Structure formats: C-alpha cells, structure tokens
Amino acid sequence: MNILITGGAGFIGSHLCRKLLDRGNSVICADNFITGAKENIREFLDNSGFKLIEHDISTPFYIEENLDWVMHFASIASPKDYLSHPIKTLKSGLLGTHNCLGLAKAKKAKFFLASTSEIYGDPLIHPQPEEYWGNVSCTGPRSCYDESKRAAESLTCAYMRQHNLDVRVVRIFNTFGPRMRINDGRVVSNFIIQALEQEDLTVYGKGTQTRSFCYVDDLTKGIVKMMEISRELPLNLGNPCEYKVIDLAETIIKLTGSRSKIKFLPLPEDDPKRRRPDISKARKILDWQPQVSLEEGLAKTIEYFKEKLQNGEKS
Ligand code: UDP
C-alpha cells in the first residue's frame, strides 16, 4: 500500500512510519519540522519505500502518487507547545484535516485521523468511553488543541457521510517512549530529564491529578489493527492503568536512581484532573490491549534520554 503520514517525523508519526515500512508498505512522510525532527526519520531516508516531503499541511497539498491511505498525524500536541503556538495548532487541526480529507477524497484513499483524549476535556465521567461527549472549555488556553481536534473529528464524519469516505478516528491517550522531544514539556520527558540531571522534579499542583501512560509500541500496534478492520468510529487507544502524577515522579526517581527531590509548582489552568481510557471497544473489536508495563516502558525511555544527554543534547 501507498501511505501518506502527515507528521511522520514526529514522535508517534515516526514510530508509525517504521511499523508500516516493516510491513512492506511505501510511506510518504509530510512534515514541516515544527515539532518533528529529521533525526526521527534518518534511519528511513535510504529506504526505497520511504519519501520525505517538507510541507506545512495547513496549506493546500497535492501529490502525484496514488494513495491507499492518508493518515493525518501532524499536530502540535504537547501542552507547552500548543500554548505557545495556539494559531498553528488550530490550523493543523482545522485546515490540515480539511486538506488531508480533500486529498483522500481525490485519491479515493482511506483516511485516518489521529484524535486525542483531550476531546474529553476535564472529564466528568470516569473512565472515558467513546460515547462520552466531554467537558471542554471552548475559550480556555487548551481550547486551541481540544476544539480543533473536536472539529477535526466532525469534519472527518462529514466527509464520511457526504462523500462516503472510508475513515478511522483514533483517540490517543497519553503516550510515551523513545523519540519524545527532550524539551517538549510533557510530564514523562520533563521528569526523566530532571531526574537524569539531578534536578528537582516539577510536580504541578499537588500531583494528585491522574493520567494513564501508554508505551508507543503498544499504541502503533493498535493503530495498525485499526487499519485492518472495517470502519468503527471512534476508538480510544491508551493504557487503562491510571497513575497519580506524584507517583509517576517517585517511580522515575526510583528507576533512574536519582538524588532528585520533588518541587511543587502551580497547576496550569484547565489541567484535567483525571484521565483514563475505557478501552472495552478496542479490546473487543481489535483484540488489542497494551502489553508493556509503565516501568518497562519507562526503562526504555530513560535509556533513550540518557543517550541523548550523553550526545550533548540539552534540555
Ligand atoms: N505535569 C507536571 N509536571 C511537569 C509536566 C506536567 O506535574 O513537569 C503534569 C500536568 O500538569 C498534567 C500531567 O502532568 O497534569 C500531564 O501533563 P502533560 O503535559 O504530559 O500532558 P497532558 O496530559 O496534560 O496533555
């Protein structure tokens, strides 16, 4: 198959490129390198099945090649980044999704949208099943990400209904692993770098807010399974084990053997208090569930960041 992955040089996008190339597909990666990195795709550049196009997907996009899939993974996805680039974030969710849908329609390709657990906002229902409509502020600081992804889902469904496009929507919960950016400001990367550099770990609020962390290999396996089934909208993919942020901090201190302590900082505005996916649907339809435990995944991620720091990359 010929597959276009937007955001293919990003954290999740590059793992997906690897998985789809390994399965014998041709992959075209489109990325504007705002948060993606050449380093993430360097290993594929010599692969004859891989092509890189440097392009900002929020501007019109057309390619000559036939396509079987358009997979829209381009997005500024970390709170630190989307809070500093709210307009670019909205544009990739709104215009980028529209451009990708138009391309999929023109190529008679299937369309795959990377959506997010953020569409549930600060959820009032726990854990979050796909049927839950969410609790989202449409004007708050996180709205650039949440609302553009909600609109992206809506656009995707509109193309499905009006043009009978074959679409998939995955709602991705917190994911971690190698190729996360050293300074993307997310909790896992922040804590690991702080621990490795013997700095205090910055826990926001009291650290009682929860998240559920999925190792990236588990996630991409689920995404590939979603490509193999017939349409089922939307699907949560994530790890259902829920941790308090403070417990994550302590686990990372233990795993790195660090002398770091914990430092409490103010909780950001609209920070969701609890988040855990209900993955009953993915279990049933895809026969999928995460296999990698938090500690196992963290150990691999710690090794990755250790190497980055040894190579002189700075946080
Ligand atoms: N967080 C924290 N310290 C940090 C970074 C994040 O305590 O250095 C908290 C943040 O307030 C949130 C959780 O960790 O409650 C997850 O944050 P992240 O930015 O990774 O992603 P989110 O799930 O909020 O999109």
mmCIF file of C-alpha atoms in Angstrom, residues 113-227:
data_model
loop_
_atom_site.group_PDB
_atom_site.id
_atom_site.type_symbol
_atom_site.label_atom_id
_atom_site.label_comp_id
_atom_site.label_asym_id
_atom_site.label_seq_id
_atom_site.Cartn_x
_atom_site.Cartn_y
_atom_site.Cartn_z
ATOM 1 C CA LEU A 113 -7.381 10.824 11.902
ATOM 2 C CA ALA A 114 -5.166 10.976 14.974
ATOM 3 C CA SER A 115 -7.512 12.487 17.523
ATOM 4 C CA THR A 116 -6.938 12.746 21.239
ATOM 5 C CA SER A 117 -8.222 12.089 24.737
ATOM 6 C CA GLU A 118 -8.231 15.896 25.050
ATOM 7 C CA ILE A 119 -11.566 15.928 23.246
ATOM 8 C CA TYR A 120 -12.986 14.728 26.611
ATOM 9 C CA GLY A 121 -11.555 17.871 28.268
ATOM 10 C CA ASP A 122 -11.675 17.748 32.080
ATOM 11 C CA PRO A 123 -13.932 14.688 32.103
ATOM 12 C CA LEU A 124 -16.941 14.320 34.386
ATOM 13 C CA ILE A 125 -17.223 10.621 33.541
ATOM 14 C CA HIS A 126 -14.517 8.198 34.532
ATOM 15 C CA PRO A 127 -13.022 6.220 32.827
ATOM 16 C CA GLN A 128 -13.876 7.801 29.481
ATOM 17 C CA PRO A 129 -15.810 5.676 26.972
ATOM 18 C CA GLU A 130 -16.131 6.747 23.334
ATOM 19 C CA GLU A 131 -19.786 7.646 23.910
ATOM 20 C CA TYR A 132 -18.857 10.414 26.387
ATOM 21 C CA TRP A 133 -19.191 13.887 24.793
ATOM 22 C CA GLY A 134 -16.649 15.565 27.035
ATOM 23 C CA ASN A 135 -16.345 18.646 29.216
ATOM 24 C CA VAL A 136 -14.338 21.170 27.227
ATOM 25 C CA SER A 137 -13.879 24.916 27.552
ATOM 26 C CA CYS A 138 -14.160 26.442 24.085
ATOM 27 C CA THR A 139 -12.294 29.599 25.132
ATOM 28 C CA GLY A 140 -9.704 28.299 27.618
ATOM 29 C CA PRO A 141 -5.960 28.029 26.904
ATOM 30 C CA ARG A 142 -6.197 24.360 25.878
ATOM 31 C CA SER A 143 -9.119 25.012 23.527
ATOM 32 C CA CYS A 144 -6.815 25.525 20.518
ATOM 33 C CA TYR A 145 -5.943 21.836 20.714
ATOM 34 C CA ASP A 146 -9.165 20.375 22.127
ATOM 35 C CA GLU A 147 -11.572 22.252 19.896
ATOM 36 C CA SER A 148 -9.572 21.835 16.700
ATOM 37 C CA LYS A 149 -9.426 18.085 17.304
ATOM 38 C CA ARG A 150 -13.158 18.010 18.040
ATOM 39 C CA ALA A 151 -13.785 19.914 14.802
ATOM 40 C CA ALA A 152 -11.360 17.554 13.006
ATOM 41 C CA GLU A 153 -13.492 14.601 14.144
ATOM 42 C CA SER A 154 -16.599 16.422 12.954
ATOM 43 C CA LEU A 155 -15.025 17.201 9.547
ATOM 44 C CA THR A 156 -13.990 13.575 9.207
ATOM 45 C CA CYS A 157 -17.538 12.394 9.929
ATOM 46 C CA ALA A 158 -18.906 14.961 7.448
ATOM 47 C CA TYR A 159 -16.682 13.551 4.667
ATOM 48 C CA MET A 160 -17.760 10.066 5.656
ATOM 49 C CA ARG A 161 -21.460 10.986 5.484
ATOM 50 C CA GLN A 162 -21.403 13.296 2.480
ATOM 51 C CA HIS A 163 -18.726 11.623 0.323
ATOM 52 C CA ASN A 164 -18.846 8.108 1.743
ATOM 53 C CA LEU A 165 -15.137 8.342 2.578
ATOM 54 C CA ASP A 166 -13.784 5.316 4.444
ATOM 55 C CA VAL A 167 -12.466 6.823 7.682
ATOM 56 C CA ARG A 168 -10.985 5.863 11.054
ATOM 57 C CA VAL A 169 -10.653 8.069 14.134
ATOM 58 C CA VAL A 170 -8.343 7.099 16.984
ATOM 59 C CA ARG A 171 -8.474 8.973 20.278
ATOM 60 C CA ILE A 172 -4.938 8.720 21.574
ATOM 61 C CA PHE A 173 -4.387 8.924 25.336
ATOM 62 C CA ASN A 174 -1.051 9.953 26.905
ATOM 63 C CA THR A 175 1.699 8.101 25.061
ATOM 64 C CA PHE A 176 5.395 7.950 25.847
ATOM 65 C CA GLY A 177 8.599 6.325 24.648
ATOM 66 C CA PRO A 178 11.806 6.924 22.718
ATOM 67 C CA ARG A 179 11.766 9.860 20.252
ATOM 68 C CA MET A 180 9.791 12.103 22.583
ATOM 69 C CA ARG A 181 11.383 15.524 22.408
ATOM 70 C CA ILE A 182 13.755 16.336 25.227
ATOM 71 C CA ASN A 183 12.106 19.719 25.836
ATOM 72 C CA ASP A 184 8.501 19.108 24.825
ATOM 73 C CA GLY A 185 7.383 19.902 28.364
ATOM 74 C CA ARG A 186 5.365 16.743 28.859
ATOM 75 C CA VAL A 187 5.355 15.074 32.206
ATOM 76 C CA VAL A 188 7.294 11.921 31.242
ATOM 77 C CA SER A 189 10.068 13.722 29.343
ATOM 78 C CA ASN A 190 10.326 16.501 31.939
ATOM 79 C CA PHE A 191 10.602 14.092 34.877
ATOM 80 C CA ILE A 192 13.131 11.789 33.191
ATOM 81 C CA ILE A 193 15.406 14.656 32.113
ATOM 82 C CA GLN A 194 15.133 16.305 35.530
ATOM 83 C CA ALA A 195 15.934 13.022 37.268
ATOM 84 C CA LEU A 196 18.906 12.288 34.992
ATOM 85 C CA GLU A 197 20.270 15.785 35.565
ATOM 86 C CA GLN A 198 19.748 15.511 39.362
ATOM 87 C CA GLU A 199 17.321 18.447 39.301
ATOM 88 C CA ASP A 200 14.119 18.640 41.309
ATOM 89 C CA LEU A 201 11.119 17.092 39.566
ATOM 90 C CA THR A 202 8.492 19.775 38.845
ATOM 91 C CA VAL A 203 5.139 18.394 40.008
ATOM 92 C CA TYR A 204 2.294 20.753 39.106
ATOM 93 C CA GLY A 205 -0.394 21.231 41.762
ATOM 94 C CA LYS A 206 -0.352 18.538 44.461
ATOM 95 C CA GLY A 207 0.346 15.855 41.877
ATOM 96 C CA THR A 208 -2.938 14.112 42.651
ATOM 97 C CA GLN A 209 -4.188 14.565 39.067
ATOM 98 C CA THR A 210 -4.045 11.299 37.143
ATOM 99 C CA ARG A 211 -3.003 10.155 33.684
ATOM 100 C CA SER A 212 -2.711 6.744 32.018
ATOM 101 C CA PHE A 213 0.506 6.214 30.103
ATOM 102 C CA CYS A 214 0.706 4.002 27.034
ATOM 103 C CA TYR A 215 4.024 2.839 25.590
ATOM 104 C CA VAL A 216 4.338 3.959 21.974
ATOM 105 C CA ASP A 217 4.804 0.426 20.528
ATOM 106 C CA ASP A 218 1.513 -0.654 22.052
ATOM 107 C CA LEU A 219 -0.189 2.355 20.529
ATOM 108 C CA THR A 220 1.160 1.837 16.990
ATOM 109 C CA LYS A 221 0.162 -1.846 17.128
ATOM 110 C CA GLY A 222 -3.390 -0.726 17.895
ATOM 111 C CA ILE A 223 -3.325 1.813 15.052
ATOM 112 C CA VAL A 224 -2.236 -0.844 12.542
ATOM 113 C CA LYS A 225 -5.049 -3.110 13.771
ATOM 114 C CA MET A 226 -7.498 -0.254 13.213
ATOM 115 C CA MET A 227 -6.375 -0.069 9.569
#
